[in-house]
Amino acid sequence: VYCRKHFFKRLGAYNTDFNAHFNLDMKRVIPANEDDIFRKSQLHGYVHDPIAALMGGVSGNAGLFSTAEDLAKIMSVYLNRGTYGGERLIDSTTIDLFTKTQLPLDQNRRGLGFDKPETLPNKSGPTCKEAPCSSYGHTGFTGAIAWNDPDNQLIYIFLSNRIYPNEFNDKLIKDNIRTKIQKVIYKAILK
């Protein structure tokens, strides 16, 4: 309720919420998967992540249902250091904390709120090698990515459902689709 009232609605992100089965038009929500292990039903409007499900469907790492348009609005708040439409929604020091790597790079590449590009050679990460170290974002187990690049003022949103009908569908990851699309974008803008 807090996010909906104080954040999503202020952005005009009306197709974004947790627990979609309660709060969103279900005709616009695709089923996550056929859960034969944990909940023994089709997950339609319910978070896929079992830990987030045990937390009531609201978690920092999973459970947000949205559209590309709404996610672009949300990510632009972070890209614009906490402002949207001239209104401050998040303090810029919080943005810095969320988007800065918190440990030495050889120990962990993550910020408090977002993932960061891999900087160690011969290790794969969530982005293509062209993504600058200043970039940050979230990659979801279900196949989504929302990624900001402050250096190039770029927001990259890719929504998919790689786990339908079940989570053994690994084509998106095996073929590295998200990273390949991101690489094409960088090739186009960095000419």
XYZ file of C-alpha atoms in Angstrom:
191
model
C 0.000 0.000 0.000
C 2.815 2.422 0.858
C 4.579 2.000 -2.505
C 1.293 2.320 -4.380
C 0.222 5.491 -2.572
C 3.533 7.320 -2.157
C 5.470 6.185 -5.184
C 3.666 4.380 -8.026
C 0.616 6.684 -8.181
C 2.777 9.808 -7.991
C 4.567 8.559 -11.115
C 1.380 7.643 -12.909
C 2.531 4.009 -12.760
C -0.997 2.619 -12.496
C -0.108 -0.828 -13.861
C 2.457 -1.550 -11.164
C 1.955 -3.207 -7.808
C 2.696 -6.180 -5.621
C 0.112 -8.971 -5.328
C -1.341 -8.384 -8.773
C -4.242 -10.744 -8.068
C -5.614 -8.137 -5.628
C -4.557 -4.872 -7.207
C -4.252 -5.069 -11.003
C -6.405 -5.926 -14.003
C -5.692 -9.652 -14.362
C -6.335 -9.524 -18.116
C -3.034 -7.621 -18.329
C -1.081 -10.061 -16.130
C 0.404 -13.217 -17.621
C 0.789 -16.378 -15.532
C 4.280 -16.780 -14.063
C 4.378 -20.553 -14.317
C 2.785 -23.868 -13.467
C 4.114 -24.509 -9.960
C 4.076 -28.277 -9.444
C 6.401 -28.192 -6.429
C 5.575 -25.495 -3.865
C 2.033 -24.191 -4.378
C 0.734 -26.859 -6.765
C -1.142 -24.422 -9.013
C -0.768 -21.954 -11.844
C 0.788 -18.750 -10.522
C -1.309 -16.010 -12.085
C -0.890 -12.696 -10.308
C 1.164 -14.290 -7.548
C 4.910 -13.864 -7.088
C 6.987 -16.783 -8.366
C 9.792 -16.510 -5.792
C 8.902 -18.872 -2.891
C 10.625 -16.735 -0.228
C 8.801 -13.607 -1.431
C 5.570 -15.649 -1.425
C 6.167 -16.554 2.222
C 6.646 -12.825 2.897
C 3.151 -12.108 1.599
C 4.224 -11.409 -1.988
C 6.083 -8.194 -1.140
C 9.865 -8.300 -1.198
C 12.758 -6.159 -2.353
C 13.934 -8.822 -4.784
C 10.690 -10.186 -6.252
C 6.959 -9.764 -6.562
C 6.566 -6.475 -8.407
C 4.210 -6.731 -11.386
C 4.544 -3.968 -13.957
C 4.687 -2.867 -17.578
C 7.693 -1.592 -19.520
C 6.192 1.910 -19.526
C 5.735 1.969 -15.748
C 9.179 0.466 -15.114
C 10.720 3.171 -17.287
C 9.057 5.778 -15.052
C 10.363 4.069 -11.915
C 13.879 3.670 -13.307
C 13.902 7.311 -14.433
C 13.486 8.342 -10.779
C 16.794 6.607 -10.046
C 18.443 7.888 -13.227
C 17.396 11.453 -12.284
C 18.842 11.041 -8.788
C 15.499 10.796 -7.017
C 13.329 13.251 -8.933
C 10.471 12.810 -11.380
C 8.627 15.654 -13.084
C 10.471 18.161 -10.902
C 9.315 16.480 -7.682
C 11.779 14.851 -5.265
C 10.667 11.321 -4.395
C 13.912 9.845 -3.038
C 16.859 11.647 -1.454
C 19.924 11.661 -3.726
C 22.103 10.207 -0.939
C 19.769 7.191 -0.878
C 20.209 6.831 -4.645
C 23.996 6.866 -4.151
C 23.748 4.180 -1.471
C 21.494 1.970 -3.601
C 23.624 2.228 -6.741
C 27.198 2.173 -5.413
C 29.119 -1.088 -4.997
C 29.316 -1.671 -1.249
C 32.254 -4.094 -1.014
C 35.616 -4.308 -2.771
C 35.000 -5.325 -6.391
C 36.774 -8.654 -5.980
C 34.284 -9.634 -3.241
C 30.883 -8.544 -4.555
C 29.652 -6.294 -7.354
C 26.274 -5.383 -5.823
C 24.940 -2.149 -4.386
C 22.373 -2.084 -1.584
C 19.448 -1.808 -3.958
C 20.776 -2.849 -7.347
C 23.161 -5.129 -9.151
C 26.214 -3.716 -10.935
C 28.227 -4.810 -13.982
C 30.863 -7.487 -13.477
C 34.323 -5.894 -13.477
C 36.474 -8.978 -12.995
C 37.854 -10.476 -16.201
C 36.623 -13.917 -17.232
C 33.496 -13.636 -15.071
C 30.049 -13.229 -16.521
C 27.664 -10.680 -15.117
C 24.220 -9.227 -15.717
C 25.324 -6.860 -18.495
C 27.316 -6.734 -21.691
C 30.933 -5.554 -21.369
C 30.006 -2.188 -22.945
C 27.860 -1.204 -19.943
C 29.830 1.290 -17.839
C 30.719 0.609 -14.198
C 28.375 3.428 -13.175
C 25.372 1.497 -14.512
C 23.066 -0.485 -12.236
C 19.821 -2.382 -12.301
C 17.866 -5.506 -11.508
C 17.720 -8.802 -13.341
C 14.907 -11.109 -12.381
C 14.877 -14.896 -12.228
C 11.803 -14.831 -14.448
C 13.787 -13.093 -17.190
C 13.143 -9.387 -16.718
C 15.827 -6.713 -16.644
C 15.548 -3.038 -15.704
C 18.914 -1.313 -16.084
C 20.080 2.311 -15.843
C 23.173 3.841 -17.403
C 23.717 7.351 -15.998
C 26.745 7.987 -18.263
C 24.633 7.635 -21.418
C 21.251 8.593 -19.875
C 19.923 5.187 -20.933
C 17.176 3.035 -19.435
C 17.015 -0.553 -20.706
C 13.851 -2.539 -19.931
C 13.336 -6.100 -21.145
C 10.313 -8.027 -19.913
C 9.897 -11.720 -20.505
C 8.615 -14.798 -18.805
C 11.363 -17.354 -19.192
C 9.838 -19.680 -16.586
C 6.604 -20.484 -18.393
C 5.410 -23.182 -18.344
C 8.114 -24.149 -15.831
C 11.436 -22.894 -14.549
C 13.396 -25.491 -16.517
C 12.924 -23.315 -19.617
C 16.479 -21.956 -19.839
C 16.618 -20.705 -23.447
C 16.669 -17.017 -22.467
C 19.659 -17.530 -20.182
C 21.454 -20.152 -22.276
C 21.269 -17.927 -25.368
C 22.158 -14.828 -23.311
C 19.319 -12.861 -24.939
C 19.149 -9.936 -22.485
C 22.871 -9.233 -22.710
C 22.924 -9.592 -26.508
C 20.098 -7.053 -26.863
C 21.920 -4.689 -24.518
C 25.098 -5.081 -26.604
C 23.181 -4.141 -29.787
C 21.864 -1.015 -28.041
C 25.370 0.025 -26.983
C 26.768 -0.619 -30.457
C 24.101 1.743 -31.829
C 24.663 4.582 -29.349
C 28.441 4.370 -28.948
C 29.293 4.742 -32.656
